Coordinates of C-alpha atoms in Angstrom, one line a residue:
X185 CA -1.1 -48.5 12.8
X186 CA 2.3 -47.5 13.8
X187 CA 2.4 -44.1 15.2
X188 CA 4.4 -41.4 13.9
X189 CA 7.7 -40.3 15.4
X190 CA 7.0 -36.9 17.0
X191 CA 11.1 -35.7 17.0
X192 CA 10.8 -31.3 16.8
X193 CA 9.7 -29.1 19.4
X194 CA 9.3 -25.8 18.5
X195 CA 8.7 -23.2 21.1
X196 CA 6.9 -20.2 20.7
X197 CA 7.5 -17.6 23.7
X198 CA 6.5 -13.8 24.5
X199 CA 7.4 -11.9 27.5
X200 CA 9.1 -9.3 29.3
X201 CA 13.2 -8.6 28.5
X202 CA 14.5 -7.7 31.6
X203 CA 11.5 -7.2 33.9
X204 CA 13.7 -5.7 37.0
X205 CA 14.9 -2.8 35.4
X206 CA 12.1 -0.2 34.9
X207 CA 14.2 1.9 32.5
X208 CA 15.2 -0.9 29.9
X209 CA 12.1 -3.8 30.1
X210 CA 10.8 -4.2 27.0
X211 CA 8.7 -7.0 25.6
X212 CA 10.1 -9.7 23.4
X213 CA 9.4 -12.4 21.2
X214 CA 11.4 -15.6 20.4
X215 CA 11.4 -19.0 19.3
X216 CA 13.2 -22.2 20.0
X217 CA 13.4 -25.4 18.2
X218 CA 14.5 -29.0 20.2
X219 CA 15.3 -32.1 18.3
X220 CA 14.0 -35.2 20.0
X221 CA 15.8 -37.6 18.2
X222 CA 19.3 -36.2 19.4
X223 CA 18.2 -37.0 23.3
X224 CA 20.3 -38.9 25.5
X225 CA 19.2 -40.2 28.7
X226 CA 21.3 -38.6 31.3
X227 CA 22.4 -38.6 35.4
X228 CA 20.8 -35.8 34.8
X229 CA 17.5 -36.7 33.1
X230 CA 16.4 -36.2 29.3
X231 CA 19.0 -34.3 27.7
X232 CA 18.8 -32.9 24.2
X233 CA 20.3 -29.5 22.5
X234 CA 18.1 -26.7 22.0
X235 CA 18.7 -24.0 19.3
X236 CA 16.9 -20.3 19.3
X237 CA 16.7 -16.5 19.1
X238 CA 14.6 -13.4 20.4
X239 CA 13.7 -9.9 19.5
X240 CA 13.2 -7.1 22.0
X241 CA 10.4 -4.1 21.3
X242 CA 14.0 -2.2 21.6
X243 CA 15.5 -4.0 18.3
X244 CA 18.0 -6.6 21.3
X245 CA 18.5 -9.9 19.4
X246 CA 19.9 -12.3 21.1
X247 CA 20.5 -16.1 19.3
X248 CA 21.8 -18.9 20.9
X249 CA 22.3 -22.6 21.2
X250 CA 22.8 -24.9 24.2
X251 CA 21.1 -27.8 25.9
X252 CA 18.1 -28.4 27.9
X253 CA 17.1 -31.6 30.7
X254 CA 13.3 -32.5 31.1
X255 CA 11.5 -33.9 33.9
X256 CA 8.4 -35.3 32.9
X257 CA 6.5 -35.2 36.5
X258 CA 3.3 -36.2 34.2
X259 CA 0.8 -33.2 33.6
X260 CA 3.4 -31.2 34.3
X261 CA 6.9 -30.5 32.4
X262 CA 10.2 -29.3 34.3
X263 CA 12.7 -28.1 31.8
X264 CA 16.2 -26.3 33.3
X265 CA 18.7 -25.0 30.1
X266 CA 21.5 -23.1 29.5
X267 CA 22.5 -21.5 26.1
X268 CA 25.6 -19.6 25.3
X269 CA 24.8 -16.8 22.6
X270 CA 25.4 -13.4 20.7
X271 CA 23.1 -10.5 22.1
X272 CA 23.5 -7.3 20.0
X273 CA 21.8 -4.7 22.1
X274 CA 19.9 -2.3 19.2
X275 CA 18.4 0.4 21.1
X276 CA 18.3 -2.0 24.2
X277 CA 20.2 -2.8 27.1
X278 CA 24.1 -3.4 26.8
X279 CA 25.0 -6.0 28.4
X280 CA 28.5 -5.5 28.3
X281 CA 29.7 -8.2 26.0
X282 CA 28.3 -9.8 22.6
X283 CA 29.5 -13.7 24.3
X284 CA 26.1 -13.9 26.6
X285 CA 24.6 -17.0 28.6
X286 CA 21.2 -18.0 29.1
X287 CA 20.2 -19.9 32.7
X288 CA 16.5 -20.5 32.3
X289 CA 14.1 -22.8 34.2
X290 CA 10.7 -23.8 32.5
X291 CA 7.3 -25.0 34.0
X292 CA 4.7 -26.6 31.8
X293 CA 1.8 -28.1 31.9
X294 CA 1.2 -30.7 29.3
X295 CA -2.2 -30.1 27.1
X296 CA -1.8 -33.4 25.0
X297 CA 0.8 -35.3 23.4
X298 CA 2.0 -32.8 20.9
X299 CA 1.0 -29.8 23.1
X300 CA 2.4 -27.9 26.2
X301 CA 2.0 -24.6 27.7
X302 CA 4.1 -23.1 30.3
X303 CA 6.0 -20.2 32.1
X304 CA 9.7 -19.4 32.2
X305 CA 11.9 -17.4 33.7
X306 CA 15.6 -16.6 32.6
X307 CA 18.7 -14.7 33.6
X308 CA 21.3 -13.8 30.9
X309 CA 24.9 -12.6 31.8
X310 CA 28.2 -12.8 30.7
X311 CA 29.4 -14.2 33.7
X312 CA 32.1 -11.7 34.1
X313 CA 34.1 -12.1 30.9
X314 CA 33.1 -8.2 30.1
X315 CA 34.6 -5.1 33.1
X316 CA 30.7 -4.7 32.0
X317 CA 27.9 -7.5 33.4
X318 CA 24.7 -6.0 34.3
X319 CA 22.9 -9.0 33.6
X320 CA 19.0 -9.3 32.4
X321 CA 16.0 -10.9 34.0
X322 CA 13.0 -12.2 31.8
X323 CA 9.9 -14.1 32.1
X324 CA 8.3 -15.6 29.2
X325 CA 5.0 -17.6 28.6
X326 CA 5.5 -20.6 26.6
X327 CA 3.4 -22.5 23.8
X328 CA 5.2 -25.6 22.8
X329 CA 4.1 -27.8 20.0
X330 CA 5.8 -30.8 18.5
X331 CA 5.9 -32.2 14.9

């Protein structure tokens, strides 16, 4: 029997938007999707483009698309990204520019062969291109589950 090709990842996350500042945390919800077949085997590991978007209790959105490397360290998952994106700020946080970028590092632990759960944490910023770059920390738990 010849088994079936699992090639999309979505990820399902929830957390807290920036965490570090008491006056504009709120919680969010997002999801990403990864498409396996589009990997390439890097210098720096498993390489593949990841696509996404989250919503803040405070009506933030922020969607973006960028690329992610895994480390497959067996029960366990290491996934480092970076996404360029718009944010819009809704009631939120302004960030100081709609051109944002997502750093994120991702620990999971790996259920079964379709399954994962994990823990990130992220920092978006605009790296400066805005007089305006207060930046935003976030933590997220993570329920990943391919098809």
């Amino acid at each position: 029997e010849e088994k079936k090709s699992l090639d999309t990842e979505l990820n399902f996350f929830t957390g807290m938007f920036d965490f570090s500042d008491t006056k504009q945390a709120s919680g969010t919800i997002g999801l990403q999707h990864q498409n396996e077949d589009l990997f390439r085997n890097s210098f720096l590991g498993k390489l593949s483009p990841i696509t996404g978007g989250f919503l803040t209790e405070k009506s933030a959105f922020y969607f973006y698309t960028g690329a992610q490397v895994e480390y497959d360290l067996g029960f366990i998952t290491i996934t480092p990204s970076f996404a360029p994106g718009y944010y819009n700020s809704g009631d939120g946080k302004d960030l100081g520019s709609a051109l944002e970028f997502k750093s994120e590092i991702q620990m999971s632990l790996n259920l079964n062969d379709s399954s994962k759960f994990g823990m990130s944490y992220n920092h978006i910023s605009n790296g400066s291109l805005s007089d305006k770059n207060p930046g935003a920390n976030s933590y997220m738990i993570n329920f990943l589950k391919q098809f």
